XYZ file of C-alpha atoms in Angstrom:
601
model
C 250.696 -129.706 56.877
C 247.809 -131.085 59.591
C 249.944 -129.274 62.335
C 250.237 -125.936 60.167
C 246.446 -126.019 59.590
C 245.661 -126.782 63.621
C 248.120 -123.742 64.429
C 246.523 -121.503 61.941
C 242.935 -122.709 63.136
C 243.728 -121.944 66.853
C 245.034 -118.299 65.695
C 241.910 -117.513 64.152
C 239.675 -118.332 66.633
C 241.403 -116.639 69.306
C 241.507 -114.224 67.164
C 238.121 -113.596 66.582
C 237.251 -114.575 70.237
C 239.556 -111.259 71.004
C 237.075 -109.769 68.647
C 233.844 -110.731 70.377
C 235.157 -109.827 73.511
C 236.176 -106.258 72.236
C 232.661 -106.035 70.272
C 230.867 -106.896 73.785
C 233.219 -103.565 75.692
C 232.249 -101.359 72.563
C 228.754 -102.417 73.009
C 228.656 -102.011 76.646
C 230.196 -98.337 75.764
C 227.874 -97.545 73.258
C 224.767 -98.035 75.883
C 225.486 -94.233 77.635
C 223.710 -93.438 80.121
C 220.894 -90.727 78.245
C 220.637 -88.571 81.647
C 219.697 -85.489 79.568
C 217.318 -87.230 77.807
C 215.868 -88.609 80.878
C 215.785 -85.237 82.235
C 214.098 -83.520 79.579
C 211.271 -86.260 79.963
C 210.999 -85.781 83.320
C 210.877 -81.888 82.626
C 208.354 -82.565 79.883
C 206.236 -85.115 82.378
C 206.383 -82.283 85.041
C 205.177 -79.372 83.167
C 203.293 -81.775 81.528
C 201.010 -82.309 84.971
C 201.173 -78.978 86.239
C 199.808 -77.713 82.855
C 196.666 -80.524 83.130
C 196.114 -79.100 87.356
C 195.490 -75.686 85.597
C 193.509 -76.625 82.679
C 191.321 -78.842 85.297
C 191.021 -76.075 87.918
C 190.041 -73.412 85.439
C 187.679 -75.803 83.638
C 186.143 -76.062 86.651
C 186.109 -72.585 87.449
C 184.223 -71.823 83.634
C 181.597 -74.538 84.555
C 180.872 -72.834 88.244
C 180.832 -69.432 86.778
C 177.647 -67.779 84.813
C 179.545 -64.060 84.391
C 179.735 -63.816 80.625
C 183.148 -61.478 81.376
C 184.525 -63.543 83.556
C 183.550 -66.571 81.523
C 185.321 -65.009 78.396
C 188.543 -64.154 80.686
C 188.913 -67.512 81.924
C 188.289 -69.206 78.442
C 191.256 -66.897 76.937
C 193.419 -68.038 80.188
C 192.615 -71.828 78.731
C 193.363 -71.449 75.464
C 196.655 -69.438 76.155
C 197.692 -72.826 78.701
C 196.505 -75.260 75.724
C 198.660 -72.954 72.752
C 201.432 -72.690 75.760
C 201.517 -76.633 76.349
C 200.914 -77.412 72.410
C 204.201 -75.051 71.916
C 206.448 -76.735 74.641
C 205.454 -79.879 74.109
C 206.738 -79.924 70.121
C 210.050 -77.834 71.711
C 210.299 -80.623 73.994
C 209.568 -83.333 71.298
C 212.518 -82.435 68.598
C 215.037 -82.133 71.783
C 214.067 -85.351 72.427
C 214.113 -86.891 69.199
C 217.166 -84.847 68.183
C 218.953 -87.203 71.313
C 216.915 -90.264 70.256
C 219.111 -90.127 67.477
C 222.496 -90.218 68.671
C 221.849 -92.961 71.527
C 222.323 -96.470 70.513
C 220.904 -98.267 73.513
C 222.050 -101.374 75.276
C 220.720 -104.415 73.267
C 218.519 -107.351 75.168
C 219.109 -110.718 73.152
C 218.448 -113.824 73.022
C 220.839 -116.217 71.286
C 221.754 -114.567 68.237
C 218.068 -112.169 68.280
C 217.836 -108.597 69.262
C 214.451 -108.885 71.401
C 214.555 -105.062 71.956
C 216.549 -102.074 73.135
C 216.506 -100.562 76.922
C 217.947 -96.663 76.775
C 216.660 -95.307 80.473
C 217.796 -96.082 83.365
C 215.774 -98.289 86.507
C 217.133 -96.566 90.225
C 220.811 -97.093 89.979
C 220.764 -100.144 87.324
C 222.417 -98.347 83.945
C 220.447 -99.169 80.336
C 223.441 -101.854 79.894
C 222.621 -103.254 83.375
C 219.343 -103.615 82.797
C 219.793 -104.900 79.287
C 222.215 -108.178 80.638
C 220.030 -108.639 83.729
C 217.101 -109.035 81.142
C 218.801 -111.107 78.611
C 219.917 -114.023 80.917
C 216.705 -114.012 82.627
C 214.577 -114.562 79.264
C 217.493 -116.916 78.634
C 217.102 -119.280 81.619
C 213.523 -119.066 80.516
C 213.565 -119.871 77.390
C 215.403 -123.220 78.486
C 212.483 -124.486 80.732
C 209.458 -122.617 78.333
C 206.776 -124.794 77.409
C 204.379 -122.778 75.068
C 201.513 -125.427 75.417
C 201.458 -124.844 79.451
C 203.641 -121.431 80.338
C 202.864 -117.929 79.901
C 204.097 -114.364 79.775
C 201.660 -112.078 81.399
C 202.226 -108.341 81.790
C 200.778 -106.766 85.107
C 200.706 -103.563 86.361
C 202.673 -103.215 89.877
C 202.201 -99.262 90.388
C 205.248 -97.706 89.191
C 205.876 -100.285 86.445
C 204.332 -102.620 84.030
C 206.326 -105.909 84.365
C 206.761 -109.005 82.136
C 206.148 -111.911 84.149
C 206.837 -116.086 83.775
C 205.630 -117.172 86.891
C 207.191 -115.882 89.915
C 210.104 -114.203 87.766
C 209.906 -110.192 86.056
C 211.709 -110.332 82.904
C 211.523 -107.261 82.224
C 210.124 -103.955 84.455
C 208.686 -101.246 82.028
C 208.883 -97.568 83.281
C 207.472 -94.500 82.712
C 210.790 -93.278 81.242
C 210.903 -96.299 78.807
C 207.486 -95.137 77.673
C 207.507 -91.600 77.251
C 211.141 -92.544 75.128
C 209.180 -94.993 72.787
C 206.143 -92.289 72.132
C 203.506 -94.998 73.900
C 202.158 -95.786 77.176
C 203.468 -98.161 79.492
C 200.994 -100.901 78.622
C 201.504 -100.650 74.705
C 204.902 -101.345 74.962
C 205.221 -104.066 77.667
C 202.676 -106.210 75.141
C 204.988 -105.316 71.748
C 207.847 -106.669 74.274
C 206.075 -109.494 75.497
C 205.287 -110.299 71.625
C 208.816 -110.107 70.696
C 209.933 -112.326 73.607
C 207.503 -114.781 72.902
C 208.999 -115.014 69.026
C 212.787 -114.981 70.114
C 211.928 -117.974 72.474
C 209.991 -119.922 69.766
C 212.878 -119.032 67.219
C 215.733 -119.933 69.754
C 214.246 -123.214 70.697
C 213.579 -124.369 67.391
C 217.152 -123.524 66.504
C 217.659 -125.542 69.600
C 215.747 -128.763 69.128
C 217.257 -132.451 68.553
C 216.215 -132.307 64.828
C 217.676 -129.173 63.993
C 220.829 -129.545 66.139
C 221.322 -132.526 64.219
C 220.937 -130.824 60.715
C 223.597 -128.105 62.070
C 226.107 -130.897 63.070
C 225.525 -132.890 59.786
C 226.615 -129.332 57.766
C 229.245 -128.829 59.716
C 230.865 -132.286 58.885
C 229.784 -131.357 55.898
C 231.688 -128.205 55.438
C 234.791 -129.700 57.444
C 234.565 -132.573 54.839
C 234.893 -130.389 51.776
C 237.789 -128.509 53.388
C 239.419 -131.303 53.889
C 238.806 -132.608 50.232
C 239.654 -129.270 48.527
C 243.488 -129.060 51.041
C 244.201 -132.374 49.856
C 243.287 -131.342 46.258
C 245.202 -128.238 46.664
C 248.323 -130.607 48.402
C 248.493 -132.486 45.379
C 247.922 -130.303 42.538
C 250.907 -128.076 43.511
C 253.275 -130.809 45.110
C 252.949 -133.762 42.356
C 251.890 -131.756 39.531
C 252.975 -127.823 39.871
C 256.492 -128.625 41.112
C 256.682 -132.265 38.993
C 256.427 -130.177 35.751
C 258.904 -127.203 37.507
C 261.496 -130.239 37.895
C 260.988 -131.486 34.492
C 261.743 -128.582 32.543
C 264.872 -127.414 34.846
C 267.472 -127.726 31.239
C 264.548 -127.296 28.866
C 262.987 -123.543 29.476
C 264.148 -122.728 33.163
C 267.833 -121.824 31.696
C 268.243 -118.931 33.679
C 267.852 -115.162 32.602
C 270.493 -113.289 30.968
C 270.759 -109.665 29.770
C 273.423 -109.835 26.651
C 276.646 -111.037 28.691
C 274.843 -110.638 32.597
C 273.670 -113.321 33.941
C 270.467 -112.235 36.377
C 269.779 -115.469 37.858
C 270.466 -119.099 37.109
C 269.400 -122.080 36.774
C 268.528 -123.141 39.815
C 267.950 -120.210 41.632
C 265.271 -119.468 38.825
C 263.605 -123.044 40.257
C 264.302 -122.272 43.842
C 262.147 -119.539 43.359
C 259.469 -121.040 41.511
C 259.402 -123.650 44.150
C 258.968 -120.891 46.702
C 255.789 -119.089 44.518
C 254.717 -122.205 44.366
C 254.864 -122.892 48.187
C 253.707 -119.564 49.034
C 250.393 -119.258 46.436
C 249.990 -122.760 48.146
C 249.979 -121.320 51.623
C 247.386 -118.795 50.595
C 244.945 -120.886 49.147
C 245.273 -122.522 52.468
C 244.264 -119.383 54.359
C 241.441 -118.131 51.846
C 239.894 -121.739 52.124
C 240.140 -121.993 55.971
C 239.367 -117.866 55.935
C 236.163 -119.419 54.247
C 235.060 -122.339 56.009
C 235.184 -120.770 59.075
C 232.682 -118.049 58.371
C 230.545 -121.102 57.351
C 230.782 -123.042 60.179
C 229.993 -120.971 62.305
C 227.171 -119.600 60.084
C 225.446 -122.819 60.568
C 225.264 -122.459 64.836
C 222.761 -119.752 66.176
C 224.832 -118.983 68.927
C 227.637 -118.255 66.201
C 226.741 -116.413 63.932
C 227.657 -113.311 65.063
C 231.096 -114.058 64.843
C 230.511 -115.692 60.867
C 229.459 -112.164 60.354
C 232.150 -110.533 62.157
C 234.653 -112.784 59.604
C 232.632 -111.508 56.934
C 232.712 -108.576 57.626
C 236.645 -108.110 58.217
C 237.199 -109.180 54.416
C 234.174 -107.331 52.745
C 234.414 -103.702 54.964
C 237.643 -103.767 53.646
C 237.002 -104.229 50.020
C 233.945 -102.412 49.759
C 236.257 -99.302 51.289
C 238.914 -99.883 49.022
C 236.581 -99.917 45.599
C 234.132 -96.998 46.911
C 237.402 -94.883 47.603
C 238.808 -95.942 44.276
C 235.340 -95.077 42.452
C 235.314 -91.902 44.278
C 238.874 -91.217 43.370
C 239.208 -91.765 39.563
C 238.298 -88.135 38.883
C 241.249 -87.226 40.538
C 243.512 -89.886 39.183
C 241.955 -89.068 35.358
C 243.505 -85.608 36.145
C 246.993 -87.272 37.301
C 247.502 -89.077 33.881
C 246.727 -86.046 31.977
C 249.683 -83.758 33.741
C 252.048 -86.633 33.810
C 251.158 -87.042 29.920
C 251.234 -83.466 29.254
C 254.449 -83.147 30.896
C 256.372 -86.142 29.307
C 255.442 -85.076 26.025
C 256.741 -81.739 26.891
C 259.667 -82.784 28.694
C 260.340 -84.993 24.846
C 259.723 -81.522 22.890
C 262.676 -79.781 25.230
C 265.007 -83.100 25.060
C 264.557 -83.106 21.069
C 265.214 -79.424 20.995
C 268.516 -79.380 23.119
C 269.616 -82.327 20.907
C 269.662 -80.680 18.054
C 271.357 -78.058 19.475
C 274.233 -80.373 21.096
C 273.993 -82.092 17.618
C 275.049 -78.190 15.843
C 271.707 -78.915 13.633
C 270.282 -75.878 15.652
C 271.892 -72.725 16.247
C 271.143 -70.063 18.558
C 273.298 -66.808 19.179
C 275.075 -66.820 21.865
C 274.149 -70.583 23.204
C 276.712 -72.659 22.943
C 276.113 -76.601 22.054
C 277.985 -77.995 25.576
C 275.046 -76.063 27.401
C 272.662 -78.707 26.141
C 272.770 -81.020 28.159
C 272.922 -79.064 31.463
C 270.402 -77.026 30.435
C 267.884 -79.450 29.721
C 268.459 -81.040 32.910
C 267.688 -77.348 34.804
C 264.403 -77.284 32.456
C 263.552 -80.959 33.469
C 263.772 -80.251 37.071
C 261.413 -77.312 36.568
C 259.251 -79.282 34.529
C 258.617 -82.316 37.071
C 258.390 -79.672 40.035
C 255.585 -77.361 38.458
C 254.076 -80.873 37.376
C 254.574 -82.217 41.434
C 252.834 -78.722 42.659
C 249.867 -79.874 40.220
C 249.780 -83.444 41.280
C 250.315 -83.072 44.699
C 246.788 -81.813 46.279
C 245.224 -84.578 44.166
C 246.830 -86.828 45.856
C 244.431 -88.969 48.792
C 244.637 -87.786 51.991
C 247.278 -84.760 50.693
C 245.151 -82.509 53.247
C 245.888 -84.588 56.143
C 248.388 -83.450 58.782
C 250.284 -86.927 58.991
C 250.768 -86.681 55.003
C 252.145 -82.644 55.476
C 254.129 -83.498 58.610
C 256.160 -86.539 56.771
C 256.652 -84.122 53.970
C 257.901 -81.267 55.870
C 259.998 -83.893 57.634
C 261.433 -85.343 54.737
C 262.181 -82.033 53.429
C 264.556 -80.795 56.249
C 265.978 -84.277 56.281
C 266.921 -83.933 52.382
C 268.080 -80.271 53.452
C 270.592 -81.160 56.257
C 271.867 -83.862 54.512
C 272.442 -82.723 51.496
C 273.969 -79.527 51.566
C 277.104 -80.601 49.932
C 275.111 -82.080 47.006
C 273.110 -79.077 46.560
C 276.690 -77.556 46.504
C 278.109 -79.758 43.689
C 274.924 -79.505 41.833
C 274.997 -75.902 41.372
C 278.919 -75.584 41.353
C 278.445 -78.661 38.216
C 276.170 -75.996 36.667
C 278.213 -72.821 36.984
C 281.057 -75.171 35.655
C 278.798 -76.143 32.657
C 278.230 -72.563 31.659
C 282.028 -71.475 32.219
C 283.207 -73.746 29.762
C 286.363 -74.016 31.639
C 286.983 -77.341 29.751
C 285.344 -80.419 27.900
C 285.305 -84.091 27.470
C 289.264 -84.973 26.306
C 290.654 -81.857 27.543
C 294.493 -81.739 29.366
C 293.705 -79.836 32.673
C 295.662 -79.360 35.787
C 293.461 -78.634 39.077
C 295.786 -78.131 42.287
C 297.703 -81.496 41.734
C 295.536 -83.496 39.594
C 297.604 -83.608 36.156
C 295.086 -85.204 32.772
C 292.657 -85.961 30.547
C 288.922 -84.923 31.476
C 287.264 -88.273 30.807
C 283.786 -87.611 32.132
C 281.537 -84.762 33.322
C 278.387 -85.280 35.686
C 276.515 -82.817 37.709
C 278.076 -83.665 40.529
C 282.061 -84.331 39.809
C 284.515 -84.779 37.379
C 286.873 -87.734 36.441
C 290.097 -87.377 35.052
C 292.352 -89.760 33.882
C 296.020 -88.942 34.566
C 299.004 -90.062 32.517
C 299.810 -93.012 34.869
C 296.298 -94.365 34.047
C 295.085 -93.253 37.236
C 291.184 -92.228 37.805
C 290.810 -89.513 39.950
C 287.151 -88.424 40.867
C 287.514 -83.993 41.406
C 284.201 -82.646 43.049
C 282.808 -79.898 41.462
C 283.247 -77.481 44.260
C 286.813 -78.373 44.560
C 287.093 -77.346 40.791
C 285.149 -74.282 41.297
C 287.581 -72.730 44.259
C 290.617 -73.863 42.360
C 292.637 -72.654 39.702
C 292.081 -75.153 36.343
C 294.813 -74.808 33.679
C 293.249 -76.212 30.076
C 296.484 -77.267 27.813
C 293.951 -77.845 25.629
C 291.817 -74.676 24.717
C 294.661 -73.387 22.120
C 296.891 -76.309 21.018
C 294.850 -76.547 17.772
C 295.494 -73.224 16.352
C 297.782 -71.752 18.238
C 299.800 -74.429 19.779
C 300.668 -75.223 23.722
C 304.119 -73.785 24.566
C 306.121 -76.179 26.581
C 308.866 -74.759 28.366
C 311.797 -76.784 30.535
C 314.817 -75.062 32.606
C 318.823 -76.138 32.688
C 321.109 -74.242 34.849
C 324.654 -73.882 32.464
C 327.982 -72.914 34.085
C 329.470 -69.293 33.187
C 332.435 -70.261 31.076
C 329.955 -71.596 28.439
C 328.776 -68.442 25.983
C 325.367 -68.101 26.120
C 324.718 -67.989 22.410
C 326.468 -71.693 22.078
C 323.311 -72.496 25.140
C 320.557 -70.881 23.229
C 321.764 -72.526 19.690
C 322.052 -76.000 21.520
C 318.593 -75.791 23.187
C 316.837 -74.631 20.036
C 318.397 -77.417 18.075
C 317.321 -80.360 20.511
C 313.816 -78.881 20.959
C 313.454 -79.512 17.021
C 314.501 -82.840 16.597
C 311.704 -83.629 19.299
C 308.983 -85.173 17.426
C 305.175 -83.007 18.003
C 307.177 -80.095 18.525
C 306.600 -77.526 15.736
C 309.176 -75.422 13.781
C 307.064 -73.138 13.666
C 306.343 -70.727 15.837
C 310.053 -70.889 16.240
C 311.182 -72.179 19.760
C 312.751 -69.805 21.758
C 315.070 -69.263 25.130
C 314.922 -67.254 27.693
C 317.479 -66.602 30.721
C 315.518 -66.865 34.123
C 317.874 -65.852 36.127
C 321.583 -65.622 37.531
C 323.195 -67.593 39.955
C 326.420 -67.629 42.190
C 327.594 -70.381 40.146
C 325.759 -70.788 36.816
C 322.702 -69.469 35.081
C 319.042 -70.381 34.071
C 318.123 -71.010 30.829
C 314.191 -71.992 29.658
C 313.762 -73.734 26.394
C 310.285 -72.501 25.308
C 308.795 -74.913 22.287
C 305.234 -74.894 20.652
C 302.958 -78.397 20.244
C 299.713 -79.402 19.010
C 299.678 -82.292 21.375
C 299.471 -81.401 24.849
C 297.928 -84.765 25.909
C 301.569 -86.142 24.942
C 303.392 -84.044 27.195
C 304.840 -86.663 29.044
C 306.924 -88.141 25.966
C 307.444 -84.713 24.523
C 309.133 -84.138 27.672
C 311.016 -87.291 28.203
C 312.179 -86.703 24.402
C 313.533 -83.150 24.872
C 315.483 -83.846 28.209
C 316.760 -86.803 25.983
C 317.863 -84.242 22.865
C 318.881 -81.409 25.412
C 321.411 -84.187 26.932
C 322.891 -85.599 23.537
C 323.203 -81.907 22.130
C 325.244 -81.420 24.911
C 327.767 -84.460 25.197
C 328.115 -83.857 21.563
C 329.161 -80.697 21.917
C 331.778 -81.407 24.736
C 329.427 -79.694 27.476
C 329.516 -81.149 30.702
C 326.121 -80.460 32.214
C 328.019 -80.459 36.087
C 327.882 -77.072 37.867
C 331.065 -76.215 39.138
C 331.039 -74.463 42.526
C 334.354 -72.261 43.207
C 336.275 -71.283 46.566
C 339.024 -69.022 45.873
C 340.855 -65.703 46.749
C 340.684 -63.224 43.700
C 344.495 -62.635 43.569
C 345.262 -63.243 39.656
C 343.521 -66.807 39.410
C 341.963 -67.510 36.117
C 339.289 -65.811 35.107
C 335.675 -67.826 34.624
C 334.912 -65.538 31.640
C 334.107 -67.141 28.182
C 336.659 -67.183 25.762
C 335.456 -64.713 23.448
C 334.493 -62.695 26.294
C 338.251 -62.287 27.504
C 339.461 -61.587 23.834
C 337.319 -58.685 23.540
């Protein structure tokens, strides 16, 4: 466990050293350099100077001159420069402050203390330059400051007003930095000597023996209630937790079962619990380390930006996540209304086509087998008008990445599924044929049975071997599909078998035979009356077809087996050999293969 807590320790605070170091880049980026800024000031400072030569050489002028006209003239020419200035002054003013707005400036600090900002920049030094410069010299001064006997003094030097400890300039104050703060040049260097003077008192009080010691005795402190609390934790879920998981392994932790499947048992049900337990013990580990952390390094000045940063990483994301839900339930209020709209409706058609398939509602013309299909084509309607409703309320719908995984998704299903899509609507077409139903005898291509199941994609048919043969519904809909089963209630299913009969056997004695055998078959029916017909004539024999009517064409395979059986004994017991004779002889007076009564006539 101690290792696991060093290694998670050591992650986190590379981790958020990775952070400070990619806060200090963004900050250094943020400082940009404000040249347009700078350059309207200098505009404004320019005009600025050549507007107050004017005004000061026609002042001068109106004080020499004692012609009233003149006077008047050069008073209008005054006012006009003063209305001129006043105008391009406030033009000048919002351009500036419009840019004031959007610059963030490159922050001088002290410790943990923003002192003050520096947006302009000195000769070739950039804001962010002169921002670091000035932060580690007030640093190395605030180190060796002694309030009682050291100073800050600001003095002019010509160009600049500089902050000065002794020998060293903290910080040089421009023109620039100024005009960009709306004061002059002395105003500000005093507000930034004040607020230099307060971020060196802060940072070496934060700094002194007493204090230093107060921040070390919190941090044991906070160390020592981690500690306590991942002990507590350890033993709450490792001698109680699992202890009481153990001791109820043949009391309540039997397993789960559904009726006769068994989901999980016994101990896999408390190999898992062992792992939740493990697992929600792991967390509590990170969430109390997540935790200290933050207040450790609360505790140290020069920390404390990176306690914030940790704060900051759990609450941005929370605060996001309930402002976006807050802002969302309008939306999602409108959701549960079309999805409860819709089931409800999607109920009403399911209860309708029910009683249909049920015969407890009749409509003209719409049979009860369309039930079912057709409340699966109203369903699919149904949840696709109830999608094109749902679908712009849902977050970040709009957005191209959301529209582009759709539209990908969509010619993924397409491709892929174009012999689907062709089942599906061949499973329809089938449905609204009627071509057969559940129990039916059918014969597609070589596929001999019973229809045992119909789904919108296939059909399964058991054969008469037992076999289960899945047919795709395409395959069904380019095939011929012979139902035995359509008439054999009313009418009956003819089955029919040939024999091929030698000549010298009358043809009447055949038919008579045939019809006999084909009624002591049992399921075939005396009447309709079975029948023969002659197929054909060979060189050696001819075709007979014993044609007999049944109500049971799923018993075909008996009925057969029975016939050939009755068609045999018939037969024998007639004296009727059923072997074919083949003849090779010269037609000079041999005997003649014509039936008996046949010759007599």
């Amino acid at each position: 466990m101690n290792k696991q807590l060093v290694i998670i320790t050591i992650t986190l605070l590379t981790w958020q050293y990775a952070i400070a170091q990619s806060d200090t880049v963004k900050s250094s980026a943020d400082s940009v350099d404000n040249s347009v800024a700078v350059e309207l000031m200098r505009q404004a400072q320019s005009e600025e100077m050549a507007s107050s030569i004017r005004e000061a050489a026609l002042t001068e002028q109106l004080a020499s001159n004692s012609d009233h006209a003149v006077r008047q003239q050069l008073e209008r020419q005054l006012q006009q420069i003063r209305e001129a200035d006043s105008m391009r002054q406030a033009v000048m003013q919002r351009q500036i402050d419009s840019l004031k707005r959007n610059a963030s400036g490159a922050s001088v600090v002290l410790g943990d203390d923003t002192i003050f900002h520096v947006y302009t920049k000195l000769g070739s030094f950039t804001p962010q330059e002169r921002a670091d410069m000035t932060s580690r010299k007030i640093l190395q001064t605030a180190k060796i400051f002694a309030p009682k006997t050291d100073s800050l003094v600001v003095m002019d030097s010509g160009s600049t007003h500089d902050l000065l400890y002794g020998e060293t300039v903290l910080a040089a104050i421009t023109d620039l930095d100024a005009l960009w703060m709306g004061k002059s040049r002395y105003e500000l260097a005093t507000q930034y000597r004040a607020n230099v003077l307060e971020a060196i008192k802060t940072y070496q009080a934060n700094m002194s023996i007493t204090n230093i010691l107060k921040m070390v005795g919190l941090s044991l402190l906070v160390v020592l209630t981690f500690c306590l609390l991942i002990i507590a934790t350890n033993y709450l879920f490792i001698k109680v937790i699992n202890k009481k998981i153990l001791a109820r392994r043949n009391k309540y932790l039997k397993g789960i079962r559904i009726r006769n499947l068994e989901i999980i048992n016994s101990k896999k049900q408390i190999q898992a619990l062992l792992f939740l337990s493990k697992a929600t013990r792991y967390v509590i580990y990170f969430v109390l380390l997540y935790l200290a952390l933050p207040l450790l390094f609360s505790i140290f000045p020069v920390t404390q930006r990176l306690a914030q940063t940790l704060f900051n990483w759990i609450w941005t994301p929370i605060t996001t996540i309930l402002t976006g839900f807050v802002n969302y339930l309008p939306n999602l209020l409108k959701i549960i209304i079309i999805i409860i709209i819709f089931r409800y409706l999607i109920k009403f058609v399911r209860y309708i086509m029910k009683e249909i398939e049920g015969g407890r509602l009749t409509i003209p013309g719409f049979y009860p087998d369309w039930a079912k299909a057709t409340f699966n084509i109203i369903r699919i309607f149904l949840f696709a008008f109830a999608l094109v409703l749902i679908f712009p309320l849902l977050p970040n719908s709009d957005s191209r990445i959301f529209q582009g995984v759709s539209v990908f998704l969509g010619i993924v299903v397409s491709l892929g599924s174009t012999s689907i899509i062709g089942n599906l609507i061949a499973g329809l077409v089938i449905t609204y044929m009627r071509p057969f139903k559940i129990g039916d005898r059918i014969k597609v291509g070589e596929v001999f049975g019973d229809v045992i199941e119909k789904s919108p994609f296939v059909i399964r048919v058991k054969t008469i071997k037992m076999e289960i043969i899945t047919v795709p519904n395409l395959t069904i809909l380019s095939s011929n599909v012979i139902n035995y089963s359509t008439t054999a209630t009313e009418e009956g299913v003819i089955l029919y078998t040939t024999i091929t009969m030698g000549y010298e056997v009358p043809q009447t004695k055949v038919y008579a035979l045939l019809i006999s055998a084909a009624l002591k078959t049992t399921y075939i029916l005396p009447e309709p009356t079975p029948f023969v017909l002659s197929l054909g004539l060979g060189d050696n024999a001819a075709s007979y077809q014993i044609n007999a009517y049944t109500h049971h064409p799923e018993l075909q395979a008996a009925i057969y087996s029975e016939l050939h059986q009755n068609i045999l004994d018939a037969f024998h017991e007639a004296g009727i050999e059923m072997i074919i004779p083949h003849y090779r002889s010269v037609r000079d007076g041999n005997k003649s293969t014509l039936p008996p009564q046949t010759d007599s006539k």
